[in-house]
């Protein structure tokens, strides 16, 4: 079975126009994924390629447009390229025998600001070898570099893998759990999965699927029910479940049904820890009590979808916020990977991030913290507004 793109290691390929980024990606993947041309600026948009890169595992390469394009269209390319930084787990910066200049140094600064591990590939060694002065300048930035030729170096893939293994983030090597570290092996867990307008026809949503799979891997028993059958499901068990996990939209109803002696949380809160920083989100939600009339709140969704009549991000959460605060709030919604200017916002509320990688969420948290803008997520916001957040997060301190 293919690994989900959101769970793959995202490797961004950056550099000047015509540095050989596309040739590099084609060589690594063994396919003509990107167009190769002698004309600078041929790559006009981000090209993505998912593959298995053993022994690293499932990865997603992001081939970006040349960062130094000065045309009007180039400004849009550069903006998209810089947005890719927020999704990048590991960065590969490609230059040639000319060494690094201001463009590359600015990128390195961005890598460092966002805590992105990086390496430098000195390409086109078959044409000309980089001189010692320029090589020394690169070494002053990082010892993780490789002198190669994307076209002719037979050892390129092997040497690149060795370099990437050194750069792998700890949270990729030691991937956070969704649920298995919270409960004993062979426990019984009840999963409350409402079948409403939000539920895709004929299937359940990704966080629910991934949670079930991890429970199975941990030899646990998972019982999936709608909220209307939850009371019967609890009573039918000989012993109480170790945990009840609910869709956030049914949080209030479920909390009234589940006895206080049974642990309770939501899929969204589980994914706040898996895909982001639970403590940062718990701190950020406190800003709700400080909101005033005409304050702006940004609701961020990682994926784009057609909003329904009672959409959680566009209807339910805005209504909950206004009821909780009693204030006339201005609420904006943005979907996708773009991250806007956040300086005008008093609070950011992120979705469960099931369709993006952890690096993007952590990057957004980092940017928000640097701008002193509180950030939290859907499940934490909903449980906070209902007054059940302490109970919903008790399992994480148990």
mmCIF file of N, CA, C and O in Angstrom, residues 251-252 255-256 260 264 269 285 288-289 320 324 379-393:
data_model
loop_
_atom_site.group_PDB
_atom_site.id
_atom_site.type_symbol
_atom_site.label_atom_id
_atom_site.label_comp_id
_atom_site.label_asym_id
_atom_site.label_seq_id
_atom_site.Cartn_x
_atom_site.Cartn_y
_atom_site.Cartn_z
ATOM 1 N N UNK A 251 -18.348 16.391 20.267
ATOM 2 C CA UNK A 251 -17.677 16.447 21.569
ATOM 3 C C UNK A 251 -18.663 16.655 22.727
ATOM 4 O O UNK A 251 -18.629 15.946 23.736
ATOM 5 N N UNK A 252 -19.531 17.624 22.595
ATOM 6 C CA UNK A 252 -20.421 17.962 23.711
ATOM 7 C C UNK A 252 -21.354 16.800 24.040
ATOM 8 O O UNK A 252 -21.502 16.410 25.208
ATOM 9 N N UNK A 255 -19.356 13.831 25.525
ATOM 10 C CA UNK A 255 -18.884 14.075 26.895
ATOM 11 C C UNK A 255 -19.994 13.884 27.922
ATOM 12 O O UNK A 255 -19.735 13.554 29.087
ATOM 13 N N UNK A 256 -21.239 14.077 27.501
ATOM 14 C CA UNK A 256 -22.372 13.890 28.407
ATOM 15 C C UNK A 256 -22.741 12.421 28.566
ATOM 16 O O UNK A 256 -23.332 12.025 29.569
ATOM 17 N N UNK A 260 -17.397 9.922 33.763
ATOM 18 C CA UNK A 260 -16.193 10.687 34.097
ATOM 19 C C UNK A 260 -14.979 9.792 34.344
ATOM 20 O O UNK A 260 -13.841 10.227 34.197
ATOM 21 N N UNK A 264 -11.386 10.478 27.763
ATOM 22 C CA UNK A 264 -12.037 10.974 26.561
ATOM 23 C C UNK A 264 -11.145 11.982 25.852
ATOM 24 O O UNK A 264 -10.528 12.847 26.490
ATOM 25 N N UNK A 269 -7.548 16.361 18.498
ATOM 26 C CA UNK A 269 -6.545 16.597 19.542
ATOM 27 C C UNK A 269 -5.415 15.577 19.417
ATOM 28 O O UNK A 269 -4.239 15.909 19.620
ATOM 29 N N UNK A 285 -4.889 28.483 22.747
ATOM 30 C CA UNK A 285 -6.342 28.547 22.884
ATOM 31 C C UNK A 285 -6.776 29.527 23.977
ATOM 32 O O UNK A 285 -7.913 30.031 23.977
ATOM 33 N N UNK A 288 -8.586 32.965 23.321
ATOM 34 C CA UNK A 288 -10.022 33.138 23.074
ATOM 35 C C UNK A 288 -10.641 34.067 24.104
ATOM 36 O O UNK A 288 -11.483 34.916 23.786
ATOM 37 N N UNK A 289 -10.226 33.933 25.369
ATOM 38 C CA UNK A 289 -10.797 34.755 26.435
ATOM 39 C C UNK A 289 -10.393 36.221 26.332
ATOM 40 O O UNK A 289 -10.991 37.078 26.999
ATOM 41 N N UNK A 320 -19.273 29.013 17.467
ATOM 42 C CA UNK A 320 -18.834 28.705 18.832
ATOM 43 C C UNK A 320 -18.013 29.843 19.425
ATOM 44 O O UNK A 320 -18.177 30.203 20.602
ATOM 45 N N UNK A 324 -19.005 31.897 22.692
ATOM 46 C CA UNK A 324 -18.114 31.833 23.858
ATOM 47 C C UNK A 324 -17.671 33.217 24.306
ATOM 48 O O UNK A 324 -17.639 33.522 25.505
ATOM 49 N N UNK A 379 -9.915 20.824 17.323
ATOM 50 C CA UNK A 379 -10.417 20.043 18.448
ATOM 51 C C UNK A 379 -10.221 20.729 19.782
ATOM 52 O O UNK A 379 -11.090 20.676 20.659
ATOM 53 N N UNK A 380 -9.080 21.373 19.949
ATOM 54 C CA UNK A 380 -8.802 22.076 21.203
ATOM 55 C C UNK A 380 -9.736 23.268 21.354
ATOM 56 O O UNK A 380 -10.251 23.547 22.443
ATOM 57 N N UNK A 381 -9.987 23.973 20.250
ATOM 58 C CA UNK A 381 -10.909 25.115 20.287
ATOM 59 C C UNK A 381 -12.316 24.666 20.651
ATOM 60 O O UNK A 381 -12.976 25.280 21.518
ATOM 61 N N UNK A 382 -12.786 23.604 20.033
ATOM 62 C CA UNK A 382 -14.149 23.134 20.283
ATOM 63 C C UNK A 382 -14.310 22.677 21.732
ATOM 64 O O UNK A 382 -15.277 23.048 22.420
ATOM 65 N N UNK A 383 -13.358 21.882 22.232
ATOM 66 C CA UNK A 383 -13.474 21.407 23.617
ATOM 67 C C UNK A 383 -13.337 22.559 24.609
ATOM 68 O O UNK A 383 -13.974 22.548 25.668
ATOM 69 N N UNK A 384 -12.531 23.558 24.267
ATOM 70 C CA UNK A 384 -12.382 24.729 25.138
ATOM 71 C C UNK A 384 -13.696 25.516 25.208
ATOM 72 O O UNK A 384 -14.127 25.926 26.301
ATOM 73 N N UNK A 385 -14.317 25.711 24.064
ATOM 74 C CA UNK A 385 -15.581 26.453 24.039
ATOM 75 C C UNK A 385 -16.686 25.716 24.788
ATOM 76 O O UNK A 385 -17.578 26.344 25.360
ATOM 77 N N UNK A 386 -16.632 24.381 24.785
ATOM 78 C CA UNK A 386 -17.627 23.594 25.515
ATOM 79 C C UNK A 386 -17.270 23.420 26.990
ATOM 80 O O UNK A 386 -18.033 22.819 27.753
ATOM 81 N N UNK A 387 -16.087 23.886 27.396
ATOM 82 C CA UNK A 387 -15.682 23.788 28.787
ATOM 83 C C UNK A 387 -15.191 22.416 29.197
ATOM 84 O O UNK A 387 -15.182 22.084 30.396
ATOM 85 N N UNK A 388 -14.768 21.590 28.239
ATOM 86 C CA UNK A 388 -14.337 20.225 28.566
ATOM 87 C C UNK A 388 -12.874 19.978 28.186
ATOM 88 O O UNK A 388 -12.438 18.824 28.126
ATOM 89 N N UNK A 389 -12.108 21.040 27.951
ATOM 90 C CA UNK A 389 -10.718 20.856 27.533
ATOM 91 C C UNK A 389 -9.883 20.094 28.564
ATOM 92 O O UNK A 389 -9.104 19.204 28.186
ATOM 93 N N UNK A 390 -9.986 20.391 29.877
ATOM 94 C CA UNK A 390 -9.187 19.621 30.852
ATOM 95 C C UNK A 390 -9.447 18.119 30.757
ATOM 96 O O UNK A 390 -8.521 17.310 30.827
ATOM 97 N N UNK A 391 -10.710 17.759 30.589
ATOM 98 C CA UNK A 391 -11.028 16.337 30.474
ATOM 99 C C UNK A 391 -10.503 15.767 29.151
ATOM 100 O O UNK A 391 -9.990 14.645 29.115
ATOM 101 N N UNK A 392 -10.595 16.532 28.089
ATOM 102 C CA UNK A 392 -10.213 16.049 26.766
ATOM 103 C C UNK A 392 -8.703 15.880 26.627
ATOM 104 O O UNK A 392 -8.246 15.160 25.725
ATOM 105 N N UNK A 393 -7.933 16.498 27.493
ATOM 106 C CA UNK A 393 -6.469 16.398 27.411
ATOM 107 C C UNK A 393 -5.868 15.659 28.595
ATOM 108 O O UNK A 393 -4.637 15.541 28.701
#
